[in-house]
Each structure stands twice: as C-alpha cells, then as structure tokens.
mmCIF file of C-alpha atoms in Angstrom:
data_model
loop_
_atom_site.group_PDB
_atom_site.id
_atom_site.type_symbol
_atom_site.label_atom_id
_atom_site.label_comp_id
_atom_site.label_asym_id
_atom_site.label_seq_id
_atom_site.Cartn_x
_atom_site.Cartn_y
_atom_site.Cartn_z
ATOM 1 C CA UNK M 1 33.561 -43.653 21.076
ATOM 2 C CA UNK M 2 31.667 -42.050 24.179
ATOM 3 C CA UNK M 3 28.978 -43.039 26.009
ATOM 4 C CA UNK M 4 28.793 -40.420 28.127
ATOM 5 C CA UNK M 5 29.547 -41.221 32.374
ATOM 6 C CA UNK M 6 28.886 -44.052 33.658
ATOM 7 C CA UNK M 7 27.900 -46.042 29.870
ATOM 8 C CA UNK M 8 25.890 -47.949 30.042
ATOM 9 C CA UNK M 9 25.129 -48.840 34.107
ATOM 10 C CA UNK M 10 21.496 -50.935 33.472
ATOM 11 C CA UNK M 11 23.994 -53.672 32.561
ATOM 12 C CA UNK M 12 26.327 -53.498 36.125
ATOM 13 C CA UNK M 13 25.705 -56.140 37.480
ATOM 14 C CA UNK M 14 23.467 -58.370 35.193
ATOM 15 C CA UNK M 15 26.625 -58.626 32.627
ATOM 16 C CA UNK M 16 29.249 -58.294 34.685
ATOM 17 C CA UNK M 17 30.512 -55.949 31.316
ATOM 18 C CA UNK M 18 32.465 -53.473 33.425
ATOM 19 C CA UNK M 19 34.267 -56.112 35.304
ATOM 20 C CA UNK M 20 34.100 -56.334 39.155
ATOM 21 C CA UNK M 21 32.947 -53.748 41.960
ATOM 22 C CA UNK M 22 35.442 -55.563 44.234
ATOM 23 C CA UNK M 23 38.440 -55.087 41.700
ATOM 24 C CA UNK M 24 37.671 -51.494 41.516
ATOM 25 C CA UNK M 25 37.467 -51.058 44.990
ATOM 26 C CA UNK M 26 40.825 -53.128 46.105
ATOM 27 C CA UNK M 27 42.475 -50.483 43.133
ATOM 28 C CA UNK M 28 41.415 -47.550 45.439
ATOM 29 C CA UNK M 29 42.012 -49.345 48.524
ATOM 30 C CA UNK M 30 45.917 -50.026 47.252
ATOM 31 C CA UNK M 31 45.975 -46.220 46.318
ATOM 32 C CA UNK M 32 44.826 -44.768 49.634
ATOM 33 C CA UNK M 33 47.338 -47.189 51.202
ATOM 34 C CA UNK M 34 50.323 -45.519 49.175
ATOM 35 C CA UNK M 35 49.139 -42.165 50.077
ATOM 36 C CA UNK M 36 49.224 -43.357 53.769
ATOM 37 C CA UNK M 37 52.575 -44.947 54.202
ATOM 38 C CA UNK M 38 53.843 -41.365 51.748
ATOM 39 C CA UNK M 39 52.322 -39.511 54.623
ATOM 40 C CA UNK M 40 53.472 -41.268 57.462
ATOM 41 C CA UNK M 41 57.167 -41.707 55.854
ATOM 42 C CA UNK M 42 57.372 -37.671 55.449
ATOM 43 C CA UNK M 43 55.953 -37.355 59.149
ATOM 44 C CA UNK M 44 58.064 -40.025 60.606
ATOM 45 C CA UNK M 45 61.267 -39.961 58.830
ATOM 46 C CA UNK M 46 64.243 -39.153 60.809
ATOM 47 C CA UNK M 47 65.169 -36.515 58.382
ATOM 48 C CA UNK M 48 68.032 -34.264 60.589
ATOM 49 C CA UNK M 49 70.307 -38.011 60.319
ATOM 50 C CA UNK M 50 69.690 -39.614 57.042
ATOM 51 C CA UNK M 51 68.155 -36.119 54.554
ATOM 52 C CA UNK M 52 70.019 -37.363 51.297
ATOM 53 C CA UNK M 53 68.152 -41.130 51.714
ATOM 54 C CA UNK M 54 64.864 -39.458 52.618
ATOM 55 C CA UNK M 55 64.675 -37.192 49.673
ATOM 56 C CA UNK M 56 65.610 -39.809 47.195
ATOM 57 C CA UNK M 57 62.658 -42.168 49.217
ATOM 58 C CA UNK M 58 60.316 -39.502 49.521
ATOM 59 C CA UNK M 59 60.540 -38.011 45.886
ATOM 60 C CA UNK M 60 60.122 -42.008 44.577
ATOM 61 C CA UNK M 61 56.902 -42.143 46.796
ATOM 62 C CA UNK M 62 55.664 -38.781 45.202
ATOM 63 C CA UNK M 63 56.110 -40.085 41.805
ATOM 64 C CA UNK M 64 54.516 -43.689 42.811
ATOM 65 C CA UNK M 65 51.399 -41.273 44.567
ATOM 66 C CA UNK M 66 51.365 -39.020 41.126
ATOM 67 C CA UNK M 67 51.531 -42.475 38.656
ATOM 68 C CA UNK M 68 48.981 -43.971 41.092
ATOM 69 C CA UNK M 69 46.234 -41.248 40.520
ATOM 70 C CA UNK M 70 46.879 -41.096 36.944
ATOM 71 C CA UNK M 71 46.447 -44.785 36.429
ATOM 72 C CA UNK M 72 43.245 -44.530 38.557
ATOM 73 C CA UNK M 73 41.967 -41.797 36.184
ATOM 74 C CA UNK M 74 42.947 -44.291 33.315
ATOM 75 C CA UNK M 75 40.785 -47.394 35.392
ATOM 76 C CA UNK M 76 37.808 -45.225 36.084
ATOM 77 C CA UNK M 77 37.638 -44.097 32.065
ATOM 78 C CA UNK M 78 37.896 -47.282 30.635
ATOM 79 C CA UNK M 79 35.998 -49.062 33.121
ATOM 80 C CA UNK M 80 33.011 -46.332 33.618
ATOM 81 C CA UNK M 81 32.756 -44.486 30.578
ATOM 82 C CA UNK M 82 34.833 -45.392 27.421
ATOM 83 C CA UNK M 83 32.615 -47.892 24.769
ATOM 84 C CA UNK M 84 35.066 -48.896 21.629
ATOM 85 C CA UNK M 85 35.601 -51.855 19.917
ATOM 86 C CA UNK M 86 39.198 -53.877 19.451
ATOM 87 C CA UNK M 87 40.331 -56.291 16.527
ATOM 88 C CA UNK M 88 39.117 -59.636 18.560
ATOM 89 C CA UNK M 89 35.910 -57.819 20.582
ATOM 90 C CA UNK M 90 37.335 -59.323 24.385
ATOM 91 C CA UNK M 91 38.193 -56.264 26.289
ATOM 92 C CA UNK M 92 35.750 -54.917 28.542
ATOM 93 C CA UNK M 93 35.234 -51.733 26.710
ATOM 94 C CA UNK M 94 34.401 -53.782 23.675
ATOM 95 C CA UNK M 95 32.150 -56.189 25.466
ATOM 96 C CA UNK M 96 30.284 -53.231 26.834
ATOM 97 C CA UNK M 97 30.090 -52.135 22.978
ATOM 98 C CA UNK M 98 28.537 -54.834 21.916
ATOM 99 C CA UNK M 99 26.049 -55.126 24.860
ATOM 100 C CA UNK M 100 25.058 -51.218 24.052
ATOM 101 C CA UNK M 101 24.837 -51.300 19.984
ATOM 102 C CA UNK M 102 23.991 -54.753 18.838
ATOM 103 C CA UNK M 103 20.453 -56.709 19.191
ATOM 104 C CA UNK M 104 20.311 -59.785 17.511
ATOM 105 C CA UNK M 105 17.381 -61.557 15.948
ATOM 106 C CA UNK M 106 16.398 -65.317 16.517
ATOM 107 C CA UNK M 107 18.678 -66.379 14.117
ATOM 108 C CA UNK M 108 21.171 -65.064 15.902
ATOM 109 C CA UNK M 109 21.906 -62.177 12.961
ATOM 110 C CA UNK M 110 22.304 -58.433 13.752
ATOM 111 C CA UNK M 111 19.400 -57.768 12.019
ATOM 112 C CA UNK M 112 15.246 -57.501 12.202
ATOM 113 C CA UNK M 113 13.334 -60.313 12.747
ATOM 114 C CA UNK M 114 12.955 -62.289 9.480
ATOM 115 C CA UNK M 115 9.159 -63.844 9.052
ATOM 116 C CA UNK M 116 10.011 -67.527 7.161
ATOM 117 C CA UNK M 117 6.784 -66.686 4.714
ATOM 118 C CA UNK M 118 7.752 -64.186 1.772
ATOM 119 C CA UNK M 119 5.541 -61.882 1.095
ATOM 120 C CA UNK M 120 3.878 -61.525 -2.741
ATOM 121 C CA UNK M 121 5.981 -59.749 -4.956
ATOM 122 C CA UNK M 122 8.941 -58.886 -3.212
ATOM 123 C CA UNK M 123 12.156 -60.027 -3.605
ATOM 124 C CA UNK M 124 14.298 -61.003 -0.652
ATOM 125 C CA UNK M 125 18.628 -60.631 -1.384
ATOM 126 C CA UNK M 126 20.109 -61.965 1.654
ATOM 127 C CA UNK M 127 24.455 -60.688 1.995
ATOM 128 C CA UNK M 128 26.307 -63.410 3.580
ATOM 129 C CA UNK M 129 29.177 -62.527 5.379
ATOM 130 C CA UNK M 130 31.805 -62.179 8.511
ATOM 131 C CA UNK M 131 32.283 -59.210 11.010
ATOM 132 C CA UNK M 132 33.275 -57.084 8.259
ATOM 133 C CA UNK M 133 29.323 -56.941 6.625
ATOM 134 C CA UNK M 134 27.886 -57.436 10.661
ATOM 135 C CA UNK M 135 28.660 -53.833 11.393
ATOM 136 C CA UNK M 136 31.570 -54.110 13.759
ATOM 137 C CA UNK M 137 32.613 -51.066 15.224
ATOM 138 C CA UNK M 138 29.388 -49.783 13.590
ATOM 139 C CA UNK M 139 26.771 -47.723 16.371
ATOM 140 C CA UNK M 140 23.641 -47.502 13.936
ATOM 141 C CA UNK M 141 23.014 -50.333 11.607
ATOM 142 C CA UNK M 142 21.343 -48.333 8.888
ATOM 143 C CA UNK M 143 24.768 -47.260 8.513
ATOM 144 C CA UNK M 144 25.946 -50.416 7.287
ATOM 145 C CA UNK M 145 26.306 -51.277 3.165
ATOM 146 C CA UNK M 146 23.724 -53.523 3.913
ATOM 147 C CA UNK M 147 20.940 -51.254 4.940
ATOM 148 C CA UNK M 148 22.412 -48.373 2.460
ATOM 149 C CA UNK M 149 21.541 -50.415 -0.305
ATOM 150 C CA UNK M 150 18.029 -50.828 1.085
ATOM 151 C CA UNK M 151 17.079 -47.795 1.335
ATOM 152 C CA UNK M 152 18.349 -47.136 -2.596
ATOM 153 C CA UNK M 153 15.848 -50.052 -3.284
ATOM 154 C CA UNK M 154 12.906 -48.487 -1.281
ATOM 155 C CA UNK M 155 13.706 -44.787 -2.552
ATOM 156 C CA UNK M 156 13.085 -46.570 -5.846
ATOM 157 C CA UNK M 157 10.447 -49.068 -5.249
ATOM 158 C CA UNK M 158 9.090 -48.728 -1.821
ATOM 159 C CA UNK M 159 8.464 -52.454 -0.247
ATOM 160 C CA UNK M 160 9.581 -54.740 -3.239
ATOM 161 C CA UNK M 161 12.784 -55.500 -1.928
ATOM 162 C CA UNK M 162 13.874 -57.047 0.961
ATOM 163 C CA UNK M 163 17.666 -56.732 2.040
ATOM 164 C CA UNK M 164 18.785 -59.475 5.153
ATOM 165 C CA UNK M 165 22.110 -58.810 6.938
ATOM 166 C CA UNK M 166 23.120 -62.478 7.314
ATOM 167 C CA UNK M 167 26.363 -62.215 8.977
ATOM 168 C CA UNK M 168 28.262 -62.947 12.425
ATOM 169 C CA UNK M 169 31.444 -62.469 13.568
ATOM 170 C CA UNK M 170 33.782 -65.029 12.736
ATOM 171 C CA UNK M 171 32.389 -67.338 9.971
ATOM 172 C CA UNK M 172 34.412 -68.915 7.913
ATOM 173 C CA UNK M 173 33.204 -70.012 4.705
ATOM 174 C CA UNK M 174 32.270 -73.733 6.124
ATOM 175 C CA UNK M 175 30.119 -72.186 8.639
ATOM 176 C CA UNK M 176 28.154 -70.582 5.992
ATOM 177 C CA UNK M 177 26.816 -73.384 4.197
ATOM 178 C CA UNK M 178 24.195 -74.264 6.488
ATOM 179 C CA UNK M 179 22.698 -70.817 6.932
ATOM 180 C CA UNK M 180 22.640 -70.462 3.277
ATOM 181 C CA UNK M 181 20.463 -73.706 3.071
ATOM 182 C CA UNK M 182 18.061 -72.511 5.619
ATOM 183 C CA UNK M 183 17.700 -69.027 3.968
ATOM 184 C CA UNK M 184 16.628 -70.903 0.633
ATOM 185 C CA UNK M 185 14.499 -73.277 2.094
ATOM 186 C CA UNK M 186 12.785 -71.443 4.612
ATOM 187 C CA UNK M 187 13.056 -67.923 3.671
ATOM 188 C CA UNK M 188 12.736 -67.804 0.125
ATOM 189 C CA UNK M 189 15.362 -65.834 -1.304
ATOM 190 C CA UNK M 190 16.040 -64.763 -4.220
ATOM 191 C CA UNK M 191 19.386 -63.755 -3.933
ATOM 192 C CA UNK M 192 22.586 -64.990 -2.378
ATOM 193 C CA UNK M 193 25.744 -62.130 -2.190
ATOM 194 C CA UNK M 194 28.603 -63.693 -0.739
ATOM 195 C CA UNK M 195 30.512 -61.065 0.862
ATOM 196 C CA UNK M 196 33.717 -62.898 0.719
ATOM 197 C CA UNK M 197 37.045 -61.956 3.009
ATOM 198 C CA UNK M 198 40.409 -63.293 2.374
ATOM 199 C CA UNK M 199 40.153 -64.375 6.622
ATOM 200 C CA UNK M 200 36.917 -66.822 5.269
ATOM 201 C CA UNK M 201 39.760 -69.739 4.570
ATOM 202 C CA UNK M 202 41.308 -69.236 8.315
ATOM 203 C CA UNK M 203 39.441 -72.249 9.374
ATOM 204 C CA UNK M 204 41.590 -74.629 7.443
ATOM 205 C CA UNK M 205 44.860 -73.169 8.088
ATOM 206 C CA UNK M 206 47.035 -75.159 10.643
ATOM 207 C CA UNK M 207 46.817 -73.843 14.419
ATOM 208 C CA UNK M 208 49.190 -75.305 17.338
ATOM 209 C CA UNK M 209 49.500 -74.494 20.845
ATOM 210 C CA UNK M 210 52.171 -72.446 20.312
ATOM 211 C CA UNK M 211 50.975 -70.473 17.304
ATOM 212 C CA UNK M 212 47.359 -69.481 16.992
ATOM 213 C CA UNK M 213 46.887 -65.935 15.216
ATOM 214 C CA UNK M 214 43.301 -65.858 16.299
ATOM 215 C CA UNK M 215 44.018 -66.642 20.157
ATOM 216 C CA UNK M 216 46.650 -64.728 21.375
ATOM 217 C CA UNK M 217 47.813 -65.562 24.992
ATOM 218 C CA UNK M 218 46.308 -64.369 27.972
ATOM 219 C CA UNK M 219 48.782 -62.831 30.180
ATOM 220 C CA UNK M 220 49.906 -64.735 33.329
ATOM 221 C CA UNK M 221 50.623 -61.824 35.742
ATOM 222 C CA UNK M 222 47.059 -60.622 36.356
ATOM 223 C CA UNK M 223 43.409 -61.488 34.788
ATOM 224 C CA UNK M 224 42.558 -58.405 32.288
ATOM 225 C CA UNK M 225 39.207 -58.676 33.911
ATOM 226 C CA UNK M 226 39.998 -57.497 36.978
ATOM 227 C CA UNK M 227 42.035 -54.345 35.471
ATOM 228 C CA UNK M 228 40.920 -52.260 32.406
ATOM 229 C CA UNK M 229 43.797 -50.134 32.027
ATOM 230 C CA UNK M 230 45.994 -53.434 32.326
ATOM 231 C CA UNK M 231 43.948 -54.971 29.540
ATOM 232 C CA UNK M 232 43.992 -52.017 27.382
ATOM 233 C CA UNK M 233 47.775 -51.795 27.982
ATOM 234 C CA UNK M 234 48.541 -55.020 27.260
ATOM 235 C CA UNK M 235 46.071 -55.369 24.345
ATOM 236 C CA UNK M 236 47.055 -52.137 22.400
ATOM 237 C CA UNK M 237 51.070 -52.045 22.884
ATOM 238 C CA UNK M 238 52.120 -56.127 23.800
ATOM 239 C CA UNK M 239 49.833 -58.724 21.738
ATOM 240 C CA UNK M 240 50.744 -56.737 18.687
ATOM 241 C CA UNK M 241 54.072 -58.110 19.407
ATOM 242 C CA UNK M 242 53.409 -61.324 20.207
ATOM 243 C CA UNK M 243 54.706 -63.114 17.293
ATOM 244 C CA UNK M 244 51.669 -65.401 16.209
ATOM 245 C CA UNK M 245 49.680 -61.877 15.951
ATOM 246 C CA UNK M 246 52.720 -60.772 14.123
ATOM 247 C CA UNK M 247 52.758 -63.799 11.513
ATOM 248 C CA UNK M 248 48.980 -63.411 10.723
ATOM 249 C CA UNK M 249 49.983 -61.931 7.296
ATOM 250 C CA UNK M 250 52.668 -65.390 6.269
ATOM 251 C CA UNK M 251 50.133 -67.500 8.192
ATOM 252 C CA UNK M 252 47.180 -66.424 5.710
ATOM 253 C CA UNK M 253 49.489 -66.091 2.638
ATOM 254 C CA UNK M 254 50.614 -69.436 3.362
ATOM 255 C CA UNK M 255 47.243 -70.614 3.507
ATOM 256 C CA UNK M 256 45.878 -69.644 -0.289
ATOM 257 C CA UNK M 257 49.561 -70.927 -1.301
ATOM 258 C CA UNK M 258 48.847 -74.381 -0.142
ATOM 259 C CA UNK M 259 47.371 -76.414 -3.075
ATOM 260 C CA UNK M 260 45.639 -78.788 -0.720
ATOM 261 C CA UNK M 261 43.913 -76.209 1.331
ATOM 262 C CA UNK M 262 43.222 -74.045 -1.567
ATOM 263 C CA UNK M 263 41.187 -76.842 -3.440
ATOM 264 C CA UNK M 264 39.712 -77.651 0.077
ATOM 265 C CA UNK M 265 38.491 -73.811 0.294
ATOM 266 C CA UNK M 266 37.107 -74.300 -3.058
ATOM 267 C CA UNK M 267 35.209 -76.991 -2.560
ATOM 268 C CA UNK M 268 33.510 -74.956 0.564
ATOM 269 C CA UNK M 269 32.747 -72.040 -1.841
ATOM 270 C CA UNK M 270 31.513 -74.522 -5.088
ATOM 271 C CA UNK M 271 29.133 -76.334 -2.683
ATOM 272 C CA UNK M 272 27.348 -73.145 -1.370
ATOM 273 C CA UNK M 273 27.284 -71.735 -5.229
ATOM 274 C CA UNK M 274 25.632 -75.085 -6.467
ATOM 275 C CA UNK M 275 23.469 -75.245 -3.812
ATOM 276 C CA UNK M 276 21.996 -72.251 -5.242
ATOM 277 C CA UNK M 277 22.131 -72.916 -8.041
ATOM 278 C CA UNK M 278 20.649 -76.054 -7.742
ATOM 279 C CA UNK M 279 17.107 -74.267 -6.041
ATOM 280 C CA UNK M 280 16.952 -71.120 -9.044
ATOM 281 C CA UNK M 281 18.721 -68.779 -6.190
ATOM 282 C CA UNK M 282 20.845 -65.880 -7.930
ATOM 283 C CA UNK M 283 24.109 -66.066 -6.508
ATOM 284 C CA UNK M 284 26.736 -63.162 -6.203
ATOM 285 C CA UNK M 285 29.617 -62.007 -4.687
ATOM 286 C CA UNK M 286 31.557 -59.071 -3.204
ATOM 287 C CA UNK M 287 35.498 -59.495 -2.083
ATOM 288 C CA UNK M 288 35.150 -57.213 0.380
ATOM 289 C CA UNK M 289 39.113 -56.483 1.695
ATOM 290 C CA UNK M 290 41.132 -55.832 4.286
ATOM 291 C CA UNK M 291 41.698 -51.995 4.744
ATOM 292 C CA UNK M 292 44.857 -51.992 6.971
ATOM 293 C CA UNK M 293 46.516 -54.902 4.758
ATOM 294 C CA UNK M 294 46.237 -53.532 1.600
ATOM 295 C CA UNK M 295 49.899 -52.340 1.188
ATOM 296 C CA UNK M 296 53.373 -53.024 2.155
ATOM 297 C CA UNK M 297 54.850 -57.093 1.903
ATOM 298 C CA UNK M 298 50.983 -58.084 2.086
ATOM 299 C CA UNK M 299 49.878 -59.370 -1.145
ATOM 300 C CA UNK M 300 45.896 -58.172 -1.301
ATOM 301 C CA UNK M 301 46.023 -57.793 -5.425
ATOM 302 C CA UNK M 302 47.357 -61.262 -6.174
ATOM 303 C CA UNK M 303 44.873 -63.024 -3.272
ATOM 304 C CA UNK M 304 41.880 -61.116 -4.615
ATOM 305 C CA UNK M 305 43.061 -62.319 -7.899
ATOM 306 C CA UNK M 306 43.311 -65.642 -7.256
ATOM 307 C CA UNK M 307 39.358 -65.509 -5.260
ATOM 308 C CA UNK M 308 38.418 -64.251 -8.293
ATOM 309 C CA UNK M 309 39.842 -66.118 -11.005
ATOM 310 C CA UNK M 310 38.074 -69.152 -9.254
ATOM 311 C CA UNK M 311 34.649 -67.762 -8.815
ATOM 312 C CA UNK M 312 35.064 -66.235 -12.678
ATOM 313 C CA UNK M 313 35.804 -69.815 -14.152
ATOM 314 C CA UNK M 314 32.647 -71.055 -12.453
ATOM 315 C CA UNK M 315 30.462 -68.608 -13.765
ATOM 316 C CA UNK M 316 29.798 -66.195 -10.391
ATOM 317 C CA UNK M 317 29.177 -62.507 -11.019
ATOM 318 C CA UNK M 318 32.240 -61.136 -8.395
ATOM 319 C CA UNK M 319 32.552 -57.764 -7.737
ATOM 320 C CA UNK M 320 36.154 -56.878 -6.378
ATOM 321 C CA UNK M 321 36.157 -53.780 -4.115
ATOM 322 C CA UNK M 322 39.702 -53.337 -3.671
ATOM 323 C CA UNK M 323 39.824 -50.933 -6.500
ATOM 324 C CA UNK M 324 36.949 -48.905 -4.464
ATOM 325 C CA UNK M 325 39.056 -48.017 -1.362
ATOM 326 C CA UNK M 326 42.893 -47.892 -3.407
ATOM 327 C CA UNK M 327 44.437 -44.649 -2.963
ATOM 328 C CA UNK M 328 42.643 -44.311 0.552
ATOM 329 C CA UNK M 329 44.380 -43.999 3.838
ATOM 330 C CA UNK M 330 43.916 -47.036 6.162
ATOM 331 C CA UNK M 331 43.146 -44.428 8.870
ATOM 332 C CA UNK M 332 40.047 -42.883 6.984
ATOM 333 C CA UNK M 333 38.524 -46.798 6.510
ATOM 334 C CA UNK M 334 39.099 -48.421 9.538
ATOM 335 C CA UNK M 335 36.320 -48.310 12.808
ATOM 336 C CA UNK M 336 39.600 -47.641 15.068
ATOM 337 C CA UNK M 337 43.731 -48.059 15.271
ATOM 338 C CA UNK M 338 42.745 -50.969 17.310
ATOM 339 C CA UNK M 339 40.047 -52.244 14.962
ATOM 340 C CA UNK M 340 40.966 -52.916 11.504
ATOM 341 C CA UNK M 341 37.289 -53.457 10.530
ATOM 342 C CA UNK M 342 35.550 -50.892 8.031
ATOM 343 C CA UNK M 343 34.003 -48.089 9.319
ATOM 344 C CA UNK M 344 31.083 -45.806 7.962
ATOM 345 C CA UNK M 345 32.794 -44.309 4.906
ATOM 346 C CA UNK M 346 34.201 -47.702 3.836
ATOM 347 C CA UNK M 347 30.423 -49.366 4.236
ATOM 348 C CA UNK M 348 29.417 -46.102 2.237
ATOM 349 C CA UNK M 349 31.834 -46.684 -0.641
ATOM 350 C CA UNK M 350 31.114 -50.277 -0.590
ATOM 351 C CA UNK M 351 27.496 -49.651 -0.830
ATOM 352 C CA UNK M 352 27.570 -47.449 -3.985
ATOM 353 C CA UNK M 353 30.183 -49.870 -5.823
ATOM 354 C CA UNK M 354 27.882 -52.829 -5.104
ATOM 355 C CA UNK M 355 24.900 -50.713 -6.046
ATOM 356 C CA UNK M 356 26.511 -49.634 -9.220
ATOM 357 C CA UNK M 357 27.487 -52.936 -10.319
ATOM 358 C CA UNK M 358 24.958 -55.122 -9.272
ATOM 359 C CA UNK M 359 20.948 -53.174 -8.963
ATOM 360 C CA UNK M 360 21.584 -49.636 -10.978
ATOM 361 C CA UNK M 361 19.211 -49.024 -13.510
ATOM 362 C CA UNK M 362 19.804 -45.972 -15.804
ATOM 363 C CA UNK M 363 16.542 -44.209 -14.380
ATOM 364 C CA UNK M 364 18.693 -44.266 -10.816
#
C-alpha cells in the first residue's frame, strides 16, 4: 500500500524505520560520480584514434548512467514512500508498516486497553491466536474477524459482549498457555477461541544452523539496511530460493508426521483446554488455514484433519474454515504476493463462518 510521499517522516530519525540518511546520501554521491567520469570520458576520449573502443565504453557508461537513475527511483520509493508488509515483517518497508498501523496495548496485544475488572453482565470471549488473527497486513483493525464479530454482537446487544484480540505474531501454541492463564484469572473471561494454525507446532520441529525455515540467511555482500531496493530484491526474488524457505512445506509435514512431536503438540493444546476447563471457561476453536498452501503437494485437508480429529475426541467445539475459502484464488485471500497472511475478504469470510457456527441466533 501507499502512504503517500515521504510516509510516515515523524518517525525519521527516532526509529531509524527508513534506514540511514548517510546510506541514502553515499547512493547519490556514487551516482553523481558515474555521471562525472561518463562526462569527462565523452569529453576526454581520444576518439579520432581508438572510435570503435570508445563507443563500445561510452554506450556501457550510458547504460550504467540509465540503470543508475532507475535504481535510484527504485531506492527513493521504497525508502520514502512505499508502506507494505512481507511474509517475516524485517524489511524496512514492513517495519515502517508496522510503526504506522499497529498500537499495542500493555499487554503487548494489538488491541484496546483491557481493564482486569469485568464489568456486570457482560461477557468477555477472548480469540487466541498468531499473526494470522493480529491483523497482519491489515491497516484498520475493525477490519479484522475479530472486531467484525463485535460489532454483530453490539448490533444485537449493544455493550453485553466483549470481544479481546489476544494475538501476536509468532506464538506457537506453548507460548499461549500463559496468556490464557492470565486472561482467566485476571480478566474474567468467559470464553476461550483458539484460533489454531497448522505453523502453531513450528516450535517443536528440529532447527540447525544450516536449515532454519523461519530465519533465512542474511546476505553477506551488503547489509539490507543500508539499501531498500537491495533488500526488496533479494527478499522477493532470492530467499524464496533459498532452500530451507523452500522446504518449509516437508519441514512442517514432517513435523505433524512425527509421533513424538505430535503427542508433544498435544499435550500443549490438552493443557490450555483443561485449564479452562478446569476454571468453568468455554473453550473453542477455529483452524484458521493457510491461504497460499492450500493446493498442490501440500497436504492442508489431511493436517486439518488430523487437528481436528484430536480436538473432536476431547470434546472441543472446532470449527474448520478451510471449507470457507476452497474454491478461492490464493491471490483474492492473501494481504500481498509477498505476504501469505489473510487479507480483508478472508477476515470477512472468516468472520461470518465463525459467527454462523458459533453466536447466530435465528432472530440474526
């Protein structure tokens, strides 16, 4: 998306988000200098003895002088004025995203501020979840599922329901536990809705220093930082390729295959459900899935399957949404070619199947 010129500028120099002044100007400085030695090589050359050689020369420096403004142009865009998110939120444009659209709350949630004391009659329903239910690659947060399925609940009862977006990027299903605990003890809820993603078992897969899907090499020739249009380049066409990146699908796979990691992951999910249990919370949950995965050699049916054969034998109400985007284009669900989270139509779809299945009443 657009910011319009100069996005976001407040944060310059307090962030550091755009990367540094001095990088910028040693670009330009490297520029001008080609332009100068192009100049004084068509000014100086002895052209009458060697005209072949200095056509062939000068032509080269042309082209270097044409490429040169064009990746400037490229530079000042993605350094100055292009805000977008990527699949792992480090480029500069993304970092500038997430200083523009996201404030978070003292819990450290993209969400209001959440006072500990319930009020009287209302119910609080707090959704658990990853990047995918935080919004990512989402401007306005009332675009979210989340907040979508608030306002249903205060178009039909204004103020009894409560709706908290408990999410942050990168929780795994371990990481959850905790925050669950403190959102029945000290907030009250009512309701716990897991909104589960096949990725929520990454923490126990194995990771070396060769292979690690979620940290793919930084390149050794220059620091992204000081280059956006290097970092975009090497971001969008070469860690794609980078074969760690490329085995995330057998990596992940492999992961629910593994009987001792699969009855590990289990144990993570039946210890938040009988926490809840355990203190009269209603627990729930929504397999929420991956929208650029769903076809080819990737498996997405049998993994949701086997999620939800476990949570059905233990008695959780699961709602699978894979059914709710099938038939869909990738490219209609996704934030961005280089963001695989959901965008605004997938949160809206997601919203009315969770509605539907979990809070309509027939007066809806």
């Amino acid at each position: 998306s657009r910011a319009g010129p100069f996005a976001g500028a407040r944060l310059m120099f307090s962030s550091h988000v755009f990367g540094y002044w001095g990088d910028y100007v040693f670009w330009w400085v490297l520029l001008l200098s080609l332009f100068v030695h192009t100049w004084c090589f068509f000014k100086f050359f002895p052209w009458k003895k060697r005209r072949k050689t200095g056509l062939v020369a000068g032509n080269t420096l042309i082209l270097f002088c044409l490429l040169g403004i064009a990746a400037m142009v490229g530079e000042t865009y993605l350094r100055f004025v292009y805000v977008g998110t990527d699949v792992f939120g480090a480029s500069l444009p993304a970092r500038r995203w997430f200083a523009l659209h996201t404030k978070l709350n003292s819990f450290g949630c993209r969400d209001v501020e959440w006072i500990p004391h319930k009020p009287e009659n209302v119910r609080r329903i707090a959704f658990v979840g990853d990047s995918f239910a935080y919004g990512w690659g989402i401007e306005r947060v009332e675009n979210r599922f989340t907040e979508q399925i608030a306002a249903r609940f205060d178009r039909r009862s204004p103020g009894s329901v409560e709706v908290m977006n408990v999410t942050k990027p990168g929780w795994g299903t371990a990481a959850q536990l905790t925050p669950v605990k403190d959102l029945v003890d000290r907030f009250q809820v009512d309701e716990v809705v897991l909104c589960y993603v096949l990725n929520d078992i990454e923490p126990l897969l194995p990771v070396s220093e060769d292979f690690n899907p979620l940290q793919p090499p930084d390149p050794v020739i220059l620091d992204p930082d000081r280059s956006c249009l290097f970092d975009y380049l090497y971001r969008t066409f070469w860690i794609p390729r980078v074969p760690a990146v490329r085995g995330y699908r057998d990596w992940l796979v492999a992961g629910f295959a593994n009987e001792e990691i699969w009855l590990h992951h289990q144990r993570q999910l039946g210890e938040i459900v009988q926490y809840c249990r355990s203190r009269g919370v209603v627990f729930r949950v929504a397999l929420l899935p991956f929208l650029h995965l769903t076809g080819g050699e990737f498996p997405a049916r049998e993994l949701h399957a086997q999620v939800r054969e476990f949570f059905d034998r233990i008695g959780v109400d699961t709602l699978d949404l894979l059914p709710t985007v099938a038939g869909r284009a990738a490219g209609e669900l996704i934030v961005n070619r280089r963001d695989p989270h959901p965008n605004e139509l997938a949160h809206q779809l997601f919203a009315q199947a969770i509605w539907d299945r979990f809070y309509a009443e027939p007066t809806d």
